[in-house]
Tab-separated table of C-alpha atoms in Angstrom:
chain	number	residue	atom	x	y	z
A	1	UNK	CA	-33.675	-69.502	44.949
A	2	UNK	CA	-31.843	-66.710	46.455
A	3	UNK	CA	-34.956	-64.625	46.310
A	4	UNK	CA	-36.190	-66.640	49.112
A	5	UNK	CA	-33.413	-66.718	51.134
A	6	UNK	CA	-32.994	-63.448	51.295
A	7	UNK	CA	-36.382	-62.579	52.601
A	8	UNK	CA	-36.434	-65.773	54.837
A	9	UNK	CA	-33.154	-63.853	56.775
A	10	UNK	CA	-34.670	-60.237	56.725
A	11	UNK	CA	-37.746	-61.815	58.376
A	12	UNK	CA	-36.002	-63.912	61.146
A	13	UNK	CA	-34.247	-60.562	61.941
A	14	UNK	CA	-36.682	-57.555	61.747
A	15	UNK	CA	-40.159	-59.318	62.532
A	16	UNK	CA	-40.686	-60.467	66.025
A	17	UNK	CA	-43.537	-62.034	67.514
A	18	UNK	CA	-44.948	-61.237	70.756
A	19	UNK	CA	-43.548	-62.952	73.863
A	20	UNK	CA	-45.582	-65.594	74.650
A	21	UNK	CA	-46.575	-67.112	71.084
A	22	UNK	CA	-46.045	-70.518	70.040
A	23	UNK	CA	-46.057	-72.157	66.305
A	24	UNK	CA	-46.719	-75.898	65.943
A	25	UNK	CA	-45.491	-77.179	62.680
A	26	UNK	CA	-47.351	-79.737	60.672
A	27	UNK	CA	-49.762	-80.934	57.710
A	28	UNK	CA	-53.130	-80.538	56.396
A	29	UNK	CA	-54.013	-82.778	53.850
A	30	UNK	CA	-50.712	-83.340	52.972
A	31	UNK	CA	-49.821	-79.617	53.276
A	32	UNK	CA	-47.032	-78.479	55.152
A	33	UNK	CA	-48.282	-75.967	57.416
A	34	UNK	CA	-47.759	-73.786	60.962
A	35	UNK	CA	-50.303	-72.893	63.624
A	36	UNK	CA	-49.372	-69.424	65.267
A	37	UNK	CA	-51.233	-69.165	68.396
A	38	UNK	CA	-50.556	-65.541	69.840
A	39	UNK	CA	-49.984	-65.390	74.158
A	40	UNK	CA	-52.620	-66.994	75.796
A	41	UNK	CA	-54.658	-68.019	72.577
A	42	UNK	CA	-56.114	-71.225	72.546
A	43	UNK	CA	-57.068	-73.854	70.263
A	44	UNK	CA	-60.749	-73.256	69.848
A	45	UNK	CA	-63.538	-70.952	68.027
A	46	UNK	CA	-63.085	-69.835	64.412
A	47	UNK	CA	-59.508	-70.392	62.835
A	48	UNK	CA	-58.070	-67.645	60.765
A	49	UNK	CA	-56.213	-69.898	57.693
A	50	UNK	CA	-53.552	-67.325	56.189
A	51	UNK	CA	-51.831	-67.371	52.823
A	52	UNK	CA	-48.652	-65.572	52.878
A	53	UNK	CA	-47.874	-63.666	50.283
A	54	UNK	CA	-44.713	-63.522	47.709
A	55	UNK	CA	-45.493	-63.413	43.949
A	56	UNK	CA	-46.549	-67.088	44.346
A	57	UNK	CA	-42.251	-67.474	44.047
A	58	UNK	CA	-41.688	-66.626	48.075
A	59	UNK	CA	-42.498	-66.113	51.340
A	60	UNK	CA	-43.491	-68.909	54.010
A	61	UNK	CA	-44.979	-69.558	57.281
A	62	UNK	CA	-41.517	-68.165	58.684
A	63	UNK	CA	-41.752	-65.333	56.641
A	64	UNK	CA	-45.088	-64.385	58.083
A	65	UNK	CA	-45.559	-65.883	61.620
A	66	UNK	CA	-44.454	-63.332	63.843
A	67	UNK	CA	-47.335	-61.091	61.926
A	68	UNK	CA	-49.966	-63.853	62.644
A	69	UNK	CA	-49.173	-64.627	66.372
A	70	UNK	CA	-49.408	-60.584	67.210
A	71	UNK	CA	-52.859	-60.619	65.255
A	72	UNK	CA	-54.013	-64.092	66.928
A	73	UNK	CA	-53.303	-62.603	69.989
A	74	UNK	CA	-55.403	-59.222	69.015
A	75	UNK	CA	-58.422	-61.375	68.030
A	76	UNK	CA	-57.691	-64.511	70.429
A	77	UNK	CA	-58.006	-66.610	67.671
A	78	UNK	CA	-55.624	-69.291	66.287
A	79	UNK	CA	-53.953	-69.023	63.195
A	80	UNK	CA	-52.572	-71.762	60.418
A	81	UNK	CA	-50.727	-70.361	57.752
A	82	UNK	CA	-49.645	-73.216	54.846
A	83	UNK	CA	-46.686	-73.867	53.221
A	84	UNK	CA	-48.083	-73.916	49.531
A	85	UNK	CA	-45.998	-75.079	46.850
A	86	UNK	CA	-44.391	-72.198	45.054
A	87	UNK	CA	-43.606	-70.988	41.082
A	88	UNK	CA	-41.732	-71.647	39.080
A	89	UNK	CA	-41.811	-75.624	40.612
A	90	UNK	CA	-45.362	-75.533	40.606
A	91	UNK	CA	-46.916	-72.971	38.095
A	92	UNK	CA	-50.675	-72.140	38.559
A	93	UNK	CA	-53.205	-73.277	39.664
A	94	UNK	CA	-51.124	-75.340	42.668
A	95	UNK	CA	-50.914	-72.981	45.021
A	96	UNK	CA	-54.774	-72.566	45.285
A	97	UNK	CA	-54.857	-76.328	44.656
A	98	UNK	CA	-53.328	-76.035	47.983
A	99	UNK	CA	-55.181	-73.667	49.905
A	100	UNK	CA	-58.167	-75.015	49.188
A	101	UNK	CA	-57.234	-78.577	50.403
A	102	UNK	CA	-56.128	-77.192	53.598
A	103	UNK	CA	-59.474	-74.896	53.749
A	104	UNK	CA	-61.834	-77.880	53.158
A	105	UNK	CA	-59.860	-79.855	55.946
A	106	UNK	CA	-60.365	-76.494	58.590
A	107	UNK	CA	-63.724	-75.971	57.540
A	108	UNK	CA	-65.387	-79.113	58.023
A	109	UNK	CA	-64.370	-78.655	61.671
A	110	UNK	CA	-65.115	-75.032	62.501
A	111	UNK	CA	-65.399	-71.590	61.056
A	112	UNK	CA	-62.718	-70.189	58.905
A	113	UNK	CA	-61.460	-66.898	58.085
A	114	UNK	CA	-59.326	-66.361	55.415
A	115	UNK	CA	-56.349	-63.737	54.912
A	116	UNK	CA	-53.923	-62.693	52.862
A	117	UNK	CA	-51.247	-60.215	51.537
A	118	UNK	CA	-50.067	-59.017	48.336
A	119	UNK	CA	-50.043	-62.340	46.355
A	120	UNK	CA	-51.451	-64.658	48.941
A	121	UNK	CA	-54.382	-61.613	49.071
A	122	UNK	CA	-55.402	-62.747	45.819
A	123	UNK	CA	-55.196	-66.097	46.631
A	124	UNK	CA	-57.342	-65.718	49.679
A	125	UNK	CA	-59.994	-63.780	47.097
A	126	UNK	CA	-59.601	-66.589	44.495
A	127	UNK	CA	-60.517	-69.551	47.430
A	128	UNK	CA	-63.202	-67.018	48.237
A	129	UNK	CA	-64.811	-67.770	44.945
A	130	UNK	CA	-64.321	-71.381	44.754
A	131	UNK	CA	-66.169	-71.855	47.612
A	132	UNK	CA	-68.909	-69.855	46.556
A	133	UNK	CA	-68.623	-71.426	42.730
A	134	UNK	CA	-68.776	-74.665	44.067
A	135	UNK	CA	-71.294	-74.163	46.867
A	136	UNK	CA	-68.855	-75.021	49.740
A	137	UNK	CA	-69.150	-73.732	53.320
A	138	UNK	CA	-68.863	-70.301	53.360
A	139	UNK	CA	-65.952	-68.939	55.501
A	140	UNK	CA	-66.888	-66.492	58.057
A	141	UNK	CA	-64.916	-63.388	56.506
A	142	UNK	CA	-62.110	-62.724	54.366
A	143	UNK	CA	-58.957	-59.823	54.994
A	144	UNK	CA	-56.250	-59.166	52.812
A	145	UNK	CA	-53.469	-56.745	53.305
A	146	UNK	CA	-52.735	-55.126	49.472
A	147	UNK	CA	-53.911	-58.005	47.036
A	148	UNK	CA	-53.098	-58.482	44.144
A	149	UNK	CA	-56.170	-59.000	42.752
A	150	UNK	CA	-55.682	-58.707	38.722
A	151	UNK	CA	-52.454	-59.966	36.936
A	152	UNK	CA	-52.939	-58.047	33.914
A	153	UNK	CA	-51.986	-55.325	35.322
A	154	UNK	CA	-54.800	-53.091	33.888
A	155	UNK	CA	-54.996	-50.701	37.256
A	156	UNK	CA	-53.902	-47.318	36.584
A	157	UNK	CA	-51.895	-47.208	39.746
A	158	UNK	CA	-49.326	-49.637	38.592
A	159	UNK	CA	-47.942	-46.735	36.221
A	160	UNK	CA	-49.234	-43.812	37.969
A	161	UNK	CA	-47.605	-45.008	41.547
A	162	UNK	CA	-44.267	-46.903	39.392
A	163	UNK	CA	-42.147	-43.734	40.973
A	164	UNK	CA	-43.627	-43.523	44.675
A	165	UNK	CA	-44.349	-47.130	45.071
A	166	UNK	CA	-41.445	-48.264	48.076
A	167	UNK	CA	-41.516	-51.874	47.547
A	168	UNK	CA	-42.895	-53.382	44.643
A	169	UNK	CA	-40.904	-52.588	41.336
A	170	UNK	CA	-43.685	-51.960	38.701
A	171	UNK	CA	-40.832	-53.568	36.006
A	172	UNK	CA	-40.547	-57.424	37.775
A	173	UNK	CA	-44.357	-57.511	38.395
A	174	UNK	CA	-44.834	-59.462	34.970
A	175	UNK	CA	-41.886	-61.420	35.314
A	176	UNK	CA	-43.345	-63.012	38.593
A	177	UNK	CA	-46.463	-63.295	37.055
A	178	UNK	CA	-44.698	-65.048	34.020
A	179	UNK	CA	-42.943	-67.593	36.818
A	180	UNK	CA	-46.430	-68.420	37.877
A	181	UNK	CA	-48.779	-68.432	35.234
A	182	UNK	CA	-46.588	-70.160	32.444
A	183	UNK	CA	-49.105	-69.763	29.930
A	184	UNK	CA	-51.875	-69.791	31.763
A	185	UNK	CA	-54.323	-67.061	30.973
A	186	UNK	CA	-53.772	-64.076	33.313
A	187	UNK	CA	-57.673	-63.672	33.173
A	188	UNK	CA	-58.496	-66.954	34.784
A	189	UNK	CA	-60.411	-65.834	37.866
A	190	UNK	CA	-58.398	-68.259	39.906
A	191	UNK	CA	-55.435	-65.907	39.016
A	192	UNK	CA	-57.059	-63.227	39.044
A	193	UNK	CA	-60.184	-63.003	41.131
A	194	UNK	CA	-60.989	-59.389	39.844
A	195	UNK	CA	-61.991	-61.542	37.224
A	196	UNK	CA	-64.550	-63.525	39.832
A	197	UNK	CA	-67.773	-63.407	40.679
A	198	UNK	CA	-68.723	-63.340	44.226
A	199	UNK	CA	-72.789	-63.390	45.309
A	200	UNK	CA	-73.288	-65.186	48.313
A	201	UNK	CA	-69.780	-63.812	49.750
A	202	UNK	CA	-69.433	-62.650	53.264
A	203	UNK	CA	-67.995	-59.695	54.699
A	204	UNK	CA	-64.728	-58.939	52.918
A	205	UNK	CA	-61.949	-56.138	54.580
A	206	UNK	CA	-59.325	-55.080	52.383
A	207	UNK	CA	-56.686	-52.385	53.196
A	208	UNK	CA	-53.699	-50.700	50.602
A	209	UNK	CA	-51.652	-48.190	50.806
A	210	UNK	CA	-52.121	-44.996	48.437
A	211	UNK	CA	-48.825	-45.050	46.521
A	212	UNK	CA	-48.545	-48.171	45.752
A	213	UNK	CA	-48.978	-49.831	42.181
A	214	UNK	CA	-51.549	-51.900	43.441
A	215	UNK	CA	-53.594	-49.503	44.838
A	216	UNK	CA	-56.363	-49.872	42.088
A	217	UNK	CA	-56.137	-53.954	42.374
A	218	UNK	CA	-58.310	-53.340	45.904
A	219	UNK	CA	-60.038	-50.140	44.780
A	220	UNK	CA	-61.295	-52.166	41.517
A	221	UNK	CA	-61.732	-55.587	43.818
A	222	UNK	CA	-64.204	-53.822	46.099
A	223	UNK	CA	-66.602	-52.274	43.393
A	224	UNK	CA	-66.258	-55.978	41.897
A	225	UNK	CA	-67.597	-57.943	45.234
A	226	UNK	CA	-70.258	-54.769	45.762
A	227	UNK	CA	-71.328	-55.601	42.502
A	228	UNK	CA	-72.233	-58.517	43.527
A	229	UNK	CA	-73.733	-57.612	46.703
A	230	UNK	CA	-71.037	-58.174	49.038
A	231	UNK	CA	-70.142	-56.214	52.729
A	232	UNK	CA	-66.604	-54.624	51.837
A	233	UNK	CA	-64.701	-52.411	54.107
A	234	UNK	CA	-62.344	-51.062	52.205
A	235	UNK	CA	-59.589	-49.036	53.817
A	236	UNK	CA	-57.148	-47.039	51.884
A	237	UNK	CA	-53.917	-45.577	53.948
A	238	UNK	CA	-51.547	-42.394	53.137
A	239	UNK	CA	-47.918	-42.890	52.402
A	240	UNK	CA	-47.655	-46.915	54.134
A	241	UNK	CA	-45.602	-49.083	51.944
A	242	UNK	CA	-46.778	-52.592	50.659
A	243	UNK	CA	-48.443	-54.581	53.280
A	244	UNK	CA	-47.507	-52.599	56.388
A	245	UNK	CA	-48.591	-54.402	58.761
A	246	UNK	CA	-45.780	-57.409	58.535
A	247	UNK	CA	-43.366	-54.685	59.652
A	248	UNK	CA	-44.848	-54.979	63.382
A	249	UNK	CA	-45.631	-52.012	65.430
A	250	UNK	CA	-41.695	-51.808	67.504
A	251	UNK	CA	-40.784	-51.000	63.569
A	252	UNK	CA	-44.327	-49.088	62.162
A	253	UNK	CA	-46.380	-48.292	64.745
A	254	UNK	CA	-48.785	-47.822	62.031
A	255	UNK	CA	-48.596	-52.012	62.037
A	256	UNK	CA	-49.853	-52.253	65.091
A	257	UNK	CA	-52.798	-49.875	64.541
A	258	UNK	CA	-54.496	-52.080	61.289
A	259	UNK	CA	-53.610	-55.322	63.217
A	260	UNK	CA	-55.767	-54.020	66.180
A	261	UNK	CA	-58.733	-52.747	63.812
A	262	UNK	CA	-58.260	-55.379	61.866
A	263	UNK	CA	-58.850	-57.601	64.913
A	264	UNK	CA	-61.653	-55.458	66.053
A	265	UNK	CA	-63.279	-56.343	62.738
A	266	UNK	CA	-63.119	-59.857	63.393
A	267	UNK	CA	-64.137	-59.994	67.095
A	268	UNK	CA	-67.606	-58.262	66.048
A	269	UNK	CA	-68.093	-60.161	62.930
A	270	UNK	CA	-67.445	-63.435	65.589
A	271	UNK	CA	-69.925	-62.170	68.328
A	272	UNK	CA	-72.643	-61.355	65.326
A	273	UNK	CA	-72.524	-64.549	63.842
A	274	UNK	CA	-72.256	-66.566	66.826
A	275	UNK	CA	-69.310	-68.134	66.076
A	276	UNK	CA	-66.864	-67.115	68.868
């Protein structure tokens, strides 16, 4: 698809990881999947399992790991980020099929935080609420970077941002979601886990920028885990474009200012729960 290849080129060229990190290719449960381990980060303590996001039609590990190895080293944590299989090959519901095999593999040897962007942010919400649904280990925390969180489309943003919004075209949004559901209903919490419910959750962080279309997907997604009596930080940014913090701080320094609160986040939520 030349989708992919496109964005697989822009990434080898624009996002760097820090000197220093090292990726180790393998599989989880069958899973094709990269650990990013950022300088000096070791193999131990909590594991941050990332989804990449894409539309569920793109991205990869490749796409993502320079992101992941700056933030591993930030929170000196490793990170495994899996390859799963993409729309329209495999429509809904295989990529959470997916993540939740490789999250039921991580977790039954240590704590796991989950992450996300765009997509693979409502992804990360979605295996969220499986675990909870089907009384799983909890994971320690969940972060996503812009999720997509509804794939209606029912937040106001996506027509009142259609003309500021700098990466997402408002017009193609159903058209991925078409390539992914294929029939399925775009209500089905593991689609859309606005749709969720999510007592028993842990702390969730969730960060968007103001003009884009899916601002309200993360405004709406944190009053739907308060709800339900969930810790949500929920950080909303002026002017950034779609999940900023890929870019890296040499091209956004604004990058490298979430990564490092981000990372903050996660080092105290580690210390609290005794985890680290």
């Amino acid at each position: 698809m030349d989708l992919r290849r496109v964005f697989e080129r822009k990434a080898r060229r624009w996002f760097r990881a820090p000197k220093g990190s090292r990726f180790v290719s393998g599989q989880i449960d069958g899973v094709p999947s990269t650990w990013a381990f950022g300088p000096d980060v070791e193999d131990r303590g909590p594991v941050i399992l990332y989804l990449h996001g894409g539309g569920y039609v793109f991205g990869s590990s490749r796409t993502h790991r320079a992101m992941l190895a700056r933030l591993s080293g930030l929170a000196g944590l490793p990170a495994c980020l899996p390859d799963y299989r993409l729309a329209p090959e495999h429509p809904f519901p295989a990529a959470l099929e997916d993540a939740l095999a490789v999250y039921l593999e991580l977790s039954a040897q240590r704590p796991v935080i989950i992450g996300g962007d765009s997509a693979g942010g409502g992804l990360a919400l979605a295996l969220l609420a499986e675990t909870l649904k089907h009384r799983m280990r909890r994971p320690l925390a969940v972060f996503c970077f812009s999720p997509l969180t509804d794939m209606t489309f029912a937040g106001d943003s996506v027509v009142a941002n259609r003309e500021v919004e700098a990466m997402l075209p408002a017009a193609r949004a159903g058209e991925l979601a078409d390539m992914y559901l294929q029939g399925a209903s775009p209500r089905d919490p593991r689609a859309s886990p606005l749709f969720a419910r999510f007592q028993g959750g842990g702390p969730v962080w969730l960060t968007v920028g103001d003009r884009e279309i899916l601002l309200d997907d993360t405004r709406r997604m944190s009053d739907r885990l308060r709800a339900d009596g969930v810790d949500v930080t929920e950080v909303i940014e002026h002017d950034l474009p779609h999940v900023w913090p890929i870019f890296g701080p040499t091209l956004l320094p604004e990058a490298g200012e979430t990564l490092s609160d981000l990372a903050n986040w996660i080092t105290r939520l580690s210390k609290t729960s005794g985890e680290s």
